[in-house]
XYZ file of C-alpha atoms in Angstrom:
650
model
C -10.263 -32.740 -2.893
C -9.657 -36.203 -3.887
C -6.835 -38.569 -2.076
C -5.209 -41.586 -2.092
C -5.046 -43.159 -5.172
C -7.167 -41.161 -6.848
C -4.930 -39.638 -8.322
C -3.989 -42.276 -10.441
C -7.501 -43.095 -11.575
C -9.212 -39.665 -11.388
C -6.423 -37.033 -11.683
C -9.254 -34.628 -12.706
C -10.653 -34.320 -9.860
C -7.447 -33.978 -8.268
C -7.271 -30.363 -11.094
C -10.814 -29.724 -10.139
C -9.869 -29.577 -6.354
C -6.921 -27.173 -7.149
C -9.133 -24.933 -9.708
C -11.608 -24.823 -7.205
C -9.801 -23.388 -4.541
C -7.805 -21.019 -6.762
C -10.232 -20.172 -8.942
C -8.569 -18.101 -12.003
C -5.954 -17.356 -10.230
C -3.080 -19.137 -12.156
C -1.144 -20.259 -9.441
C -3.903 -23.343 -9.558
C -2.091 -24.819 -12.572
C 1.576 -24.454 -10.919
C 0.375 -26.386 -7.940
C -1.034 -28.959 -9.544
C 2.157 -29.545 -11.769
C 3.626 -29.791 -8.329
C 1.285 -31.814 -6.646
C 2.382 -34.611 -9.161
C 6.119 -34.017 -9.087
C 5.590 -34.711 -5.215
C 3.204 -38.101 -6.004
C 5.794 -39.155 -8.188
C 8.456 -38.260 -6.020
C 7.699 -41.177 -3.506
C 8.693 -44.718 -3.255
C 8.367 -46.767 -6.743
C 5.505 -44.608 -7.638
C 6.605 -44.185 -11.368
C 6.044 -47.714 -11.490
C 2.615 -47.646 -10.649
C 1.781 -45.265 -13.712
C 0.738 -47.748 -16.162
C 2.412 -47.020 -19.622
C 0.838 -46.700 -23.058
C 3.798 -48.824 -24.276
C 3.500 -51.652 -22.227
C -0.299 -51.614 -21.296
C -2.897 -52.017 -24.574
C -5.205 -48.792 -24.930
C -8.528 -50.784 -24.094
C -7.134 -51.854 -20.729
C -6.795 -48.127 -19.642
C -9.643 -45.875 -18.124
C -10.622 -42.791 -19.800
C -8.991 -39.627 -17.984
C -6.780 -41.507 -16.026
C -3.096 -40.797 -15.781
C -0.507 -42.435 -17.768
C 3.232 -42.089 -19.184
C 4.371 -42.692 -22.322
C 7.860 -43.111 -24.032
C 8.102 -41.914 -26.956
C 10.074 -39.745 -29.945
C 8.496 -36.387 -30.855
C 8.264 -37.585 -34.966
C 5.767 -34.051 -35.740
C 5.106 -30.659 -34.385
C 1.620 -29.429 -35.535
C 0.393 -25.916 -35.440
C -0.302 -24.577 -31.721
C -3.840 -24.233 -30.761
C -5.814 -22.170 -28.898
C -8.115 -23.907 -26.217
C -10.685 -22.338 -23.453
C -8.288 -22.032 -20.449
C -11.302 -21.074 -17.899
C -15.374 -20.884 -18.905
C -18.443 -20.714 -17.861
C -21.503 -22.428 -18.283
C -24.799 -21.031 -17.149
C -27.828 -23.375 -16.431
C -30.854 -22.463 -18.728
C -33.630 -23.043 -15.938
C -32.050 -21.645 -12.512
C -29.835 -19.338 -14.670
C -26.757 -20.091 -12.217
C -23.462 -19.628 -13.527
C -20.089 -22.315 -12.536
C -16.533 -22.144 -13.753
C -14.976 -24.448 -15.311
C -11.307 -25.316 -16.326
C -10.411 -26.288 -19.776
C -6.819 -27.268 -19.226
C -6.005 -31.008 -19.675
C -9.592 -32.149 -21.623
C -10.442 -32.194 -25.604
C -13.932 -31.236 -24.835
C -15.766 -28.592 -22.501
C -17.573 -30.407 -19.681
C -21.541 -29.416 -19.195
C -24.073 -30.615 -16.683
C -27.699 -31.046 -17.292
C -29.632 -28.206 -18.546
C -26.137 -26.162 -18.860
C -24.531 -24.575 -21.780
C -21.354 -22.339 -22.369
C -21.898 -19.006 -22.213
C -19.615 -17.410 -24.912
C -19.635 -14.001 -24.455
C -18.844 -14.251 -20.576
C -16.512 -12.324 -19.689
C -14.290 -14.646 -17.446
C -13.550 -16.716 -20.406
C -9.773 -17.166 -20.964
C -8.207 -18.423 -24.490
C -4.828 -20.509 -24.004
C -2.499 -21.638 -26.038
C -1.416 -25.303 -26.464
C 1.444 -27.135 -28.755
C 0.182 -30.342 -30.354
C 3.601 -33.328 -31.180
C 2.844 -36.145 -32.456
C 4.636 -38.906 -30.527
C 5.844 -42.876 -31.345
C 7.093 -45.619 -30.055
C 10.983 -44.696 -29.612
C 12.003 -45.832 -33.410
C 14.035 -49.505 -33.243
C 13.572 -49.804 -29.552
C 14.932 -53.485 -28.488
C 12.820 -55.816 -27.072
C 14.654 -56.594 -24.053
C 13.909 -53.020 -22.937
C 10.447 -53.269 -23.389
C 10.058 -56.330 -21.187
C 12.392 -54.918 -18.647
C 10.333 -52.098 -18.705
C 7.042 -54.277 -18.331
C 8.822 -56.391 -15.726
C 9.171 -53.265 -13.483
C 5.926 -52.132 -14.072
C 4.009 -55.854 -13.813
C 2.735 -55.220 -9.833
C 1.082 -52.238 -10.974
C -0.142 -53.440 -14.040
C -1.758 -56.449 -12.134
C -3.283 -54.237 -9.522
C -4.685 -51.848 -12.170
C -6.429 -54.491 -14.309
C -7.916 -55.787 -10.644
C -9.234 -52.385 -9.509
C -10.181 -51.647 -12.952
C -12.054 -55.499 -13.864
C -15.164 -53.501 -15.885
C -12.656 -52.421 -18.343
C -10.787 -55.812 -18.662
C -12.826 -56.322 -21.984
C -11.403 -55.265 -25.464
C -14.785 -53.138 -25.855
C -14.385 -49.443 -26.153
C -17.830 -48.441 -25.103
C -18.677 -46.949 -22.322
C -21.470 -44.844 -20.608
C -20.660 -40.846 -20.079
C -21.777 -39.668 -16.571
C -21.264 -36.545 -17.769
C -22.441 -34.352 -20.890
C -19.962 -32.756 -22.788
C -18.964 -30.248 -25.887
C -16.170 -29.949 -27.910
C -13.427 -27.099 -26.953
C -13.249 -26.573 -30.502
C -16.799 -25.779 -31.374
C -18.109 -24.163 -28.473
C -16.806 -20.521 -30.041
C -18.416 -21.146 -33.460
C -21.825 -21.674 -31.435
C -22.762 -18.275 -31.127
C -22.248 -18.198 -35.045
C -25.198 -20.274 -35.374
C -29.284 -19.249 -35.521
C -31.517 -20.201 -32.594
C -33.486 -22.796 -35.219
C -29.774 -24.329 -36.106
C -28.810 -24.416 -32.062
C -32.918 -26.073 -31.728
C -31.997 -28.887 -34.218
C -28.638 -29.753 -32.629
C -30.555 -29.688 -28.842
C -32.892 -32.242 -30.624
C -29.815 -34.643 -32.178
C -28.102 -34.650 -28.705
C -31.598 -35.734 -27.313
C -31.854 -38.427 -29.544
C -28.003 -39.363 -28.720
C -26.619 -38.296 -32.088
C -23.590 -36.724 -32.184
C -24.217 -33.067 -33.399
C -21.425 -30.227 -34.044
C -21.197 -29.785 -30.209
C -22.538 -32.411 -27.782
C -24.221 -35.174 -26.983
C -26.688 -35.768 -24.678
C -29.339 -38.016 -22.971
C -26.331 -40.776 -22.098
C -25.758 -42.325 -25.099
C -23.285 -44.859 -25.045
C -20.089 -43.801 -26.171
C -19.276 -44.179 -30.293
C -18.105 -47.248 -31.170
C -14.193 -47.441 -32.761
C -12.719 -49.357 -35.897
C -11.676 -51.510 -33.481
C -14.361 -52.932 -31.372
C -17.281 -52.905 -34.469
C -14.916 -52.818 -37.558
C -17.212 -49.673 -38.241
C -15.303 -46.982 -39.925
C -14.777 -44.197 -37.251
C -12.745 -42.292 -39.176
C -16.244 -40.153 -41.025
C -13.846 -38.799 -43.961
C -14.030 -41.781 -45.154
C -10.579 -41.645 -47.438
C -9.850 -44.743 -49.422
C -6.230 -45.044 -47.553
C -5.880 -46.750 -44.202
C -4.791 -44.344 -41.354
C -0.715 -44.421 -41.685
C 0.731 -44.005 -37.976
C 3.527 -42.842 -39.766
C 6.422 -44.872 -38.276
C 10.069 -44.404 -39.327
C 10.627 -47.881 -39.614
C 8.630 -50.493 -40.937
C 7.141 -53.374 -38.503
C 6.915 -50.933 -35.542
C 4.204 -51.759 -32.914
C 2.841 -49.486 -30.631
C 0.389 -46.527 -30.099
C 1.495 -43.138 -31.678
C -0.289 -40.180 -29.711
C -1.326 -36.562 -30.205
C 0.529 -35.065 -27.116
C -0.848 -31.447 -25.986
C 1.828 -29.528 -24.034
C 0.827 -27.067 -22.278
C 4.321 -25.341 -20.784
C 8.090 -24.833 -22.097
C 7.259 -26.478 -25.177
C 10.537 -24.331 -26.938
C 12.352 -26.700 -24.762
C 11.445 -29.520 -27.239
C 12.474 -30.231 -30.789
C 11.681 -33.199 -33.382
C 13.428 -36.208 -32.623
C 13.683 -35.924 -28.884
C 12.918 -39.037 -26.491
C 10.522 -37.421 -23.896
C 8.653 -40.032 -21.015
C 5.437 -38.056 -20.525
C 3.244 -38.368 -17.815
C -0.683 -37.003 -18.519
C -3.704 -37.209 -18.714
C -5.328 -40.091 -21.118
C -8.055 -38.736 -23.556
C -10.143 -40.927 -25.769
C -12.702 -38.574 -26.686
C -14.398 -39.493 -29.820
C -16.079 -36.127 -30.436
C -13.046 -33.665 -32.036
C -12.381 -36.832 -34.870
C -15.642 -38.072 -35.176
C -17.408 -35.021 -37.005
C -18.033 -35.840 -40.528
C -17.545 -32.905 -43.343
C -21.539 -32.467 -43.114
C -21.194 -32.080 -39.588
C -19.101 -29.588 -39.994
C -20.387 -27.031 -41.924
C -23.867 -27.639 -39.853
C -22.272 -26.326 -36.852
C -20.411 -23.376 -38.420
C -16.907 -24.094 -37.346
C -14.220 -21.589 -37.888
C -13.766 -20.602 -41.266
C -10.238 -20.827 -41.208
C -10.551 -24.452 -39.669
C -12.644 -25.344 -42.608
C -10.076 -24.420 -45.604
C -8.299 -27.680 -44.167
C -7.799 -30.626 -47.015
C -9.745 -33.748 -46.105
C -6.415 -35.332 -45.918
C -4.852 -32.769 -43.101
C -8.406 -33.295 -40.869
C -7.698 -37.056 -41.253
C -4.113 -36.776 -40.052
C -3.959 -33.558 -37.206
C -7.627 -35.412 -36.051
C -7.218 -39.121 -36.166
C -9.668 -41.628 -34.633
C -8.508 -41.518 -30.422
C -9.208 -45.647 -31.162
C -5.603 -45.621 -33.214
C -4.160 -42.169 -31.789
C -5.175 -41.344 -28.461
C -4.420 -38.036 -26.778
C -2.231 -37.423 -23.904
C -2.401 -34.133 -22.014
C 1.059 -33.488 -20.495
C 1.227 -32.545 -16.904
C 5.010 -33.604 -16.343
C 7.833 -34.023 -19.751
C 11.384 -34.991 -19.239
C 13.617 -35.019 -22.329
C 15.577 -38.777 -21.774
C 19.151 -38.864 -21.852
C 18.841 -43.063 -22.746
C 16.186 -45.216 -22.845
C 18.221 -47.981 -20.767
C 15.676 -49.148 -18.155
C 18.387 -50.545 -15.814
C 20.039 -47.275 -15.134
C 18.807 -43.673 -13.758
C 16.898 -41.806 -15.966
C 19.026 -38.771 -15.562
C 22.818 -40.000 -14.816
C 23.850 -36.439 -14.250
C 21.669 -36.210 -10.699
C 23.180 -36.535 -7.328
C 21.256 -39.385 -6.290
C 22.390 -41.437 -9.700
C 26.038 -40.456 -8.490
C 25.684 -43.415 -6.124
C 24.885 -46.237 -9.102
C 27.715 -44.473 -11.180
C 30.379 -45.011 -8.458
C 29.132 -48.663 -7.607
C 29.004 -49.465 -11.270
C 32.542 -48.380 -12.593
C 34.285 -49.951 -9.406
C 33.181 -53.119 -11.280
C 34.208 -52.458 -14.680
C 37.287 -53.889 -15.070
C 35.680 -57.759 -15.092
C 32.526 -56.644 -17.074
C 35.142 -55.286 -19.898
C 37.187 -58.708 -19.922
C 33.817 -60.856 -20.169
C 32.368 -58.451 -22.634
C 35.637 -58.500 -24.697
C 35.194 -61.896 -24.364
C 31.801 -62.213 -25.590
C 32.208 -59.997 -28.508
C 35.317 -62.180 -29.839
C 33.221 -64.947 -29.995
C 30.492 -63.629 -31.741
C 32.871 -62.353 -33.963
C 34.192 -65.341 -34.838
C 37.325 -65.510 -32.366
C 38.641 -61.950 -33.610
C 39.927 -60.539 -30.403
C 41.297 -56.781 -32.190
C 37.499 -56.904 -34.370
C 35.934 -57.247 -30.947
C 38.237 -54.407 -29.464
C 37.041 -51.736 -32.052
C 33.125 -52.851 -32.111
C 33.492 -51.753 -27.985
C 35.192 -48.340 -28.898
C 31.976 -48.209 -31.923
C 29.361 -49.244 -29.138
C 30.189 -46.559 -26.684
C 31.156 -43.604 -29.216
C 29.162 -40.814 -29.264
C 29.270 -36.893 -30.951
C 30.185 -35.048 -28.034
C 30.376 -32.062 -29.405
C 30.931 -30.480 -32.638
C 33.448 -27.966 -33.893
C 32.215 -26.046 -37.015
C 30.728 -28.518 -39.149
C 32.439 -31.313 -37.726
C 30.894 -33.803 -35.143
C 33.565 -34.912 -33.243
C 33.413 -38.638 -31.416
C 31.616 -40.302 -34.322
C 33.072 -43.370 -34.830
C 31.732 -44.864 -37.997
C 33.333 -48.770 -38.299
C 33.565 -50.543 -41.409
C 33.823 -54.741 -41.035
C 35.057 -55.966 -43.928
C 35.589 -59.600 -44.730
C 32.297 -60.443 -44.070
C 30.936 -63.734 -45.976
C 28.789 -62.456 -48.745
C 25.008 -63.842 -48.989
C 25.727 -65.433 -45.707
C 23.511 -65.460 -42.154
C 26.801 -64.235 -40.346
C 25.534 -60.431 -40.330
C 22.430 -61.374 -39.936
C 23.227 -62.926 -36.199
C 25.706 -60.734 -35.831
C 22.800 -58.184 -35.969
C 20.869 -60.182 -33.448
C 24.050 -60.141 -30.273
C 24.166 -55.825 -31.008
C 20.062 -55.970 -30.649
C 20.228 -57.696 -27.132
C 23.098 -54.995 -26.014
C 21.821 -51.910 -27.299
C 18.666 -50.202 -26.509
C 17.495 -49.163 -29.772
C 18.822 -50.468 -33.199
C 17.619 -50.569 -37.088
C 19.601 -53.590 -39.534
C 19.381 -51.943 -43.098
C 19.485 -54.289 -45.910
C 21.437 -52.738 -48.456
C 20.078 -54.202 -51.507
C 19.622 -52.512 -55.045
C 15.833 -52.479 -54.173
C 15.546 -51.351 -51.136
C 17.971 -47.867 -51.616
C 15.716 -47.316 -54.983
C 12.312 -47.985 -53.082
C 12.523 -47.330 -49.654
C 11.873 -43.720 -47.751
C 15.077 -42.760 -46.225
C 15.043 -39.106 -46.023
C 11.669 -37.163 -43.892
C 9.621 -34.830 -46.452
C 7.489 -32.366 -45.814
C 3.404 -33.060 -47.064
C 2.154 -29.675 -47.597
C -1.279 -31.307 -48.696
C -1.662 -32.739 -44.964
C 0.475 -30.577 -43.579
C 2.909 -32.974 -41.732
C 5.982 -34.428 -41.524
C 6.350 -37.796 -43.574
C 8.673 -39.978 -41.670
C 11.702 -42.017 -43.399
C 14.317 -44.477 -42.059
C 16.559 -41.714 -41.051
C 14.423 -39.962 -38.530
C 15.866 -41.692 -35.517
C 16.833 -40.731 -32.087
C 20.112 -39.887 -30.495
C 22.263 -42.978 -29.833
C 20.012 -45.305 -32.168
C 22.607 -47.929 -33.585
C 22.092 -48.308 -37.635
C 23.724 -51.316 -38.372
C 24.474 -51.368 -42.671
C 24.470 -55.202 -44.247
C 26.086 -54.388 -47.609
C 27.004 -58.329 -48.311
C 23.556 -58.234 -49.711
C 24.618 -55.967 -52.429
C 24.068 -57.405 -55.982
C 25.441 -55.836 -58.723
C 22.260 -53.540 -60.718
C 21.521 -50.033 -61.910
C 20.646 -47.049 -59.047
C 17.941 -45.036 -60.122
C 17.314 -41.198 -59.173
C 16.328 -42.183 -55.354
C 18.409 -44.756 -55.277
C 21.402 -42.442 -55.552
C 19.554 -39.714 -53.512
C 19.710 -42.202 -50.518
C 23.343 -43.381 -50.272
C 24.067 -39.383 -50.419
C 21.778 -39.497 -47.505
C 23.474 -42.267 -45.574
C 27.255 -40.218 -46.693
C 26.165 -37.560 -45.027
C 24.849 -38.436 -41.986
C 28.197 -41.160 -41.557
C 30.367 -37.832 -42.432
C 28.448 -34.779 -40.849
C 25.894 -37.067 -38.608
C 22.876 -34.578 -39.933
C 19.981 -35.623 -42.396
C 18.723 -33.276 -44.640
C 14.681 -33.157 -44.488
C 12.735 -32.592 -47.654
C 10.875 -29.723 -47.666
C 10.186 -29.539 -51.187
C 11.588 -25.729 -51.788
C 14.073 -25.889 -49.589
C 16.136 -28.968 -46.983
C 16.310 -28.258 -43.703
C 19.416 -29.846 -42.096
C 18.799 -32.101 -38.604
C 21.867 -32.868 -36.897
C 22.296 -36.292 -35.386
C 24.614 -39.011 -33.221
C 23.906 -42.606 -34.742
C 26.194 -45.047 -34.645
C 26.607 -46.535 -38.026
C 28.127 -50.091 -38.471
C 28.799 -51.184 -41.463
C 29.208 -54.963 -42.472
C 30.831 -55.812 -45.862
C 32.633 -58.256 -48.313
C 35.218 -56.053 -49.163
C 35.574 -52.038 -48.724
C 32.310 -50.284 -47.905
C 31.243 -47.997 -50.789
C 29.854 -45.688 -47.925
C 32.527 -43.494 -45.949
C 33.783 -45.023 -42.580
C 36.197 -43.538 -40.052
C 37.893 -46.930 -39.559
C 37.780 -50.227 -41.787
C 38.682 -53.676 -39.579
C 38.866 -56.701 -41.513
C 37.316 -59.405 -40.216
C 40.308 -62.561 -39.347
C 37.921 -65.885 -37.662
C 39.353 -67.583 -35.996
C 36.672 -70.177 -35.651
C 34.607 -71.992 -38.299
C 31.127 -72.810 -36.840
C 29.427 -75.534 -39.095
C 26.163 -73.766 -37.895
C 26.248 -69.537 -37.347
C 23.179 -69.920 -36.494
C 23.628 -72.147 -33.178
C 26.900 -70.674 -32.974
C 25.351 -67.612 -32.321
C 22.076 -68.794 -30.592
C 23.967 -70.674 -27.871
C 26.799 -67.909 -27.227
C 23.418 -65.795 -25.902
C 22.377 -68.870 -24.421
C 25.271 -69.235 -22.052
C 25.423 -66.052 -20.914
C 23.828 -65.072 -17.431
C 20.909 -62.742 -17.700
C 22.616 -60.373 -14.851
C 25.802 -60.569 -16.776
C 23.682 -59.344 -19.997
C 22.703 -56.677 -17.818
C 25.701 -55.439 -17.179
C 27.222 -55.144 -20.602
C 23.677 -52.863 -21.025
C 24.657 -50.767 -18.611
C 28.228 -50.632 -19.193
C 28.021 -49.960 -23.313
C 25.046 -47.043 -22.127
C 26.521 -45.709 -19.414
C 30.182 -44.946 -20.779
C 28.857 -42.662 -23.748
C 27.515 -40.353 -20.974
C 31.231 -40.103 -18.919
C 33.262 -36.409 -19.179
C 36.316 -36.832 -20.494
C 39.850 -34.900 -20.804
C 43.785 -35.167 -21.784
C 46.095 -33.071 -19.562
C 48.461 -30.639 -20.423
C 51.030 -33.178 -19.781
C 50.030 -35.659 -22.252
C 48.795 -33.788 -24.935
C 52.625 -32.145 -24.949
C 53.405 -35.869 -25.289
C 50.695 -36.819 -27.630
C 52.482 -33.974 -29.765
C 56.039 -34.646 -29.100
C 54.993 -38.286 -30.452
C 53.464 -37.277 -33.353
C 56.472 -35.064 -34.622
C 58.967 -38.559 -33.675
C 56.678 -40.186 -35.986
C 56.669 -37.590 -38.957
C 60.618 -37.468 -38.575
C 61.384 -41.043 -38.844
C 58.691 -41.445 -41.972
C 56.263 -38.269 -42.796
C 54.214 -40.619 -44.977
C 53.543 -42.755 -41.559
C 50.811 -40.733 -40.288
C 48.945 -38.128 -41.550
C 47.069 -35.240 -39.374
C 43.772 -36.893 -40.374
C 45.917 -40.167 -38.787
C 46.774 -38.155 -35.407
C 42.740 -37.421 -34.744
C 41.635 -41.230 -35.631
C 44.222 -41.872 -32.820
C 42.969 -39.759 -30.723
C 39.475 -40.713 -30.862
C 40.399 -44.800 -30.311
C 42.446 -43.278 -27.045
C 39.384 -41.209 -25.908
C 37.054 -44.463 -26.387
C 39.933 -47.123 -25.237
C 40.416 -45.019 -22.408
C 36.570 -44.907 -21.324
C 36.155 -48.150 -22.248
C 37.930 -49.215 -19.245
C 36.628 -46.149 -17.116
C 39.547 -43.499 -17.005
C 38.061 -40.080 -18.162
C 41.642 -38.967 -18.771
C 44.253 -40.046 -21.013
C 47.371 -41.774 -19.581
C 50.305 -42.334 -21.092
C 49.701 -46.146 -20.770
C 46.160 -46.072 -23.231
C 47.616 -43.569 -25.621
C 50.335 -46.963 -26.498
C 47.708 -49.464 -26.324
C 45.958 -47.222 -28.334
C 48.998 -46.970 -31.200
C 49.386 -50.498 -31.062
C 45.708 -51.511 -31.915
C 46.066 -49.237 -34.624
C 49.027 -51.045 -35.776
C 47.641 -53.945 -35.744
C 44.717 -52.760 -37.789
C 46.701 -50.947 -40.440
C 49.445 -54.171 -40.674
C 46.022 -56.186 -41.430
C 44.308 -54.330 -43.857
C 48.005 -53.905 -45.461
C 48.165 -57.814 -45.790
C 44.698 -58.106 -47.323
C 45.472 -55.538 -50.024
C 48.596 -57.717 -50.184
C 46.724 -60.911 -51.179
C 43.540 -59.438 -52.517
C 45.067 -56.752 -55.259
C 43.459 -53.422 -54.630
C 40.061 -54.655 -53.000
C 40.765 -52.699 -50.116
């Protein structure tokens, strides 16, 4: 069996070695699962994976093993794959097994071909997602991400110096068939089987193989040749939920607890890479030559152009380890909930009190010197749905700035100090043209059978931050009004209704949605702040640019970790208080029942919950429950005097 760091570079061999001493037995497959649990188990070896999101595609060997972080955007159909064959050489007539698990196509030596109607053969079932790039991911945790992973990344380009060039080509050592073809051979007459034995001879690529050691096919992107033999007037659409989004997506085959998953989920993967040409590069001609399933041929051009893309643009990853993320925050554990994270947590919150001052700090400058506007954008950082009772998410905490200078850069930069805290966040424009052209809500296409992404499709925790100060006045047309119902009801219910032409299917969700405006948002918000400066920068711009100037990278760091870490803390109210919470409320109601309102009692009881994490107590004490009816004062008297001045604006 291979060792050291083979494992790495040829974790196929390391399957082979387990398959061959286990034969069909399928305890092989559990041991191998384990075999890289344990790998990855010791010191810093996750860092030596090299990542699809940090390394480019052409740097990384064929078949070698790789993680990815991603969001599961699609499930496609499951598929059935050859688990275990056989192939049985033509001239000495001996007979191997082979595994099927982890590859795209069957694996043949010289002189050997599957034998279909072997008995040992075993059909498995796989489920096919197709993955992105985590949707408004923030730069900063991409390069802390590659600055963790830059020794490896170093060392792999240096053992790996033949695939340093952009080229794609390379020579197979090995001959090989596609999974997906090898049942429909036995379909086919000798004379057909003849004239496909003479195209692999000739190193064409037939309905099954290729032989003779051709060099590999070259992609779109090292010829500019069209891989892609359907040869549809559209370019390939990755099918991104936001626009500008870099990064490879990828056909992920699972191949265990795949109910576990669901669309939308942040998974780090660690598999196998496959950049097989053969299962996308078979033209329509190709197809019918080699007989392929009948029920794989009543596919639309357009759905074998999306579930098959060229491996140059999508390449495959076979799953051997998933982990559903809580966060994508690169400077804390993976999974906070873990005994050995306990250690961090406790270290990190015996801290907090400073980080909260210079935070608080920070904030109030960017926000122009408003110390109670800077309070309530920490609460809106670190709320999150916690649970929900009914319909009713409970810990959204939707906050509405108004005051904002109209047509102005201020929410613009404003934008720019929440990207470098946050780890993933989208800045909507809310002009007339974008809500009457742009994609918001995810639709079904039944004619390539997939899910069309729109701006809603985001991940847990994503921060949407709304710029309505570009708002002109103008006319909403049909889907224009169809997405500000969209963006009502995932503010009010935190779920997005997906299209699916007869039917919506609803998609619950926990995004924090900030709103900037002039005046009163038009969209729902469970609390409005008006926006007081207290400074008047000549320049926002270099107001803003040297506020992130001036503060210490490890200080950024820990407002990261702090504004990630608190949405994940338990949290509770004794008996105690919430007899005084109640006792309170009925004072309140005697001296004026038009003060507060029950709606009233629960928006005070979220800002507690929040205030009271925000400086790391998981219970309420008497002590944040005031502090938390005296920012809500404040708030209340504010708004109050701008309705005062301003008419009925507000």
């Amino acid at each position: 069996m291979p060792c050291g760091e083979d494992w790495l570079s040829q974790p196929l061999g390391i399957v082979q070695g387990f398959f061959a001493q286990n034969g069909v037995n399928p305890d092989w497959e559990k041991k191998v699962v384990e075999y890289f649990k344990e790998k990855l188990k010791e010191n810093n070896a996750p860092k030596w994976v090299p990542s699809l999101n940090e390394v480019p595609l052409h740097y990384l060997k064929p078949n070698s093993f790789v993680k990815f972080r991603c969001m599961i955007q699609d499930m496609f159909d499951p598929e059935f794959y050859m688990g275990v064959y056989e192939t049985v050489n033509r001239n000495t007539k001996a007979r191997v097994l082979h595994f099927g698990k982890y590859r795209d196509v069957a694996e043949c030596g010289p002189q050997q071909e599957v034998d279909l109607n072997s008995p040992r053969i075993t059909t498995l079932e796989r489920q096919t997602f197709y993955c992105v790039p985590v949707p408004g991911e923030s730069a900063w945790v991409k390069e802390i991400s590659f600055s963790f992973l830059n020794p490896s990344f170093n060392a792999y380009v240096n053992a790996n110096q033949a695939r340093v060039s952009p080229s794609t080509s390379y020579t197979p050592s090995r001959h090989k068939r596609s999974y997906e073809d090898d049942e429909d051979m036995d379909l086919q007459p000798n004379k057909q089987k003849d004239q496909h034995a003479g195209a692999r001879q000739t190193g064409r690529v037939g309905g099954l193989q290729w032989c003779g050691e051709p060099k590999r096919l070259e992609t779109e992107a090292s010829t500019g040749r069209q891989l892609n033999p359907l040869n549809l007037s559209s370019p390939f659409d990755l099918n991104f939920p936001l626009p500008g989004e870099k990064g490879p997506a990828c056909l992920v085959k699972v191949y265990e607890d795949w109910d576990c998953f669901k669309v939308n989920d942040v998974l780090e993967l660690y598999g196998i890479l496959s950049v097989e040409p053969v299962p996308s590069a078979l033209s329509n001609d190709e197809r019918d030559a080699s007989l392929l399933d009948p029920m794989e041929c009543t596919d639309t051009a357009e759905e074998q152009r999306v579930h098959s893309p060229p491996a140059s643009l999508v390449p495959r990853i076979h799953v051997v380890l998933a982990q559903k993320l809580q966060h994508i925050n690169p400077l804390l554990p993976a999974c906070l909930n873990q005994e050995q994270s306990k250690a961090f947590v406790s270290s990190f919150m015996s801290e907090l009190s400073p980080i909260r001052a210079e935070l608080l700090g920070f904030l109030t400058h960017a926000l122009l010197g408003d110390g109670l506007a800077a309070e309530y954008l920490i609460l809106h950082l670190i709320s999150t749905v916690y649970t929900r009772r009914d319909v009713l998410p409970l810990g959204k905490f939707t906050v509405n700035l108004s005051g904002c200078p109209r047509n102005s850069t201020f929410t613009e930069h404003l934008y720019r100090i929440i990207q470098h805290l946050v780890p993933a966040s989208f800045r909507l424009q809310m002009t007339i043209e974008n809500m009457n052209h742009l994609k918001f809500i995810p639709h079904k296409d039944y004619t390539a059978n997939r899910l069309v992404s729109g701006l809603l499709q985001l991940p847990s925790n994503t921060s949407l931050v709304i710029d309505e100060t570009l708002l002109e006045q103008g006319q909403l047309d049909t889907p224009g009004v169809h997405n500000v119902t969209a963006l009502s009801n995932l503010i009010t219910w935190q779920k997005v209704d997906y299209d699916f032409s007869y039917h919506q299917m609803e998609f619950p969700c926990n995004i924090n949605v900030f709103i900037t405006s002039e005046g009163r948002s038009l969209l729902p918000a469970d609390c409005q702040v008006h926006l007081q400066p207290q400074l008047a920068p000549p320049n926002v711009e270099e107001h803003m640019s040297s506020l992130l100037a001036a503060v210490l990278p490890s200080v950024l760091n820990k407002f990261r970790v702090y504004l990630t870490l608190l949405r994940f803390l338990d949290y509770s109210i004794s008996d105690e208080i919430t007899k005084a919470v109640e006792d309170d409320f009925v004072e309140m109601r005697k001296n004026d029942p038009q003060s507060i309102t029950a709606d009233d009692l629960h928006q005070l009881l979220i800002v507690a919950r929040f205030l009271s994490l925000s400086a790391g107590q998981t219970t309420l004490s008497r002590e944040r429950w005031l502090r938390a009816k005296q920012l809500e004062s404040l708030r209340r008297t504010r708004l109050q005097q701008q309705k005062c001045v301003n008419g009925n604006e507000l």
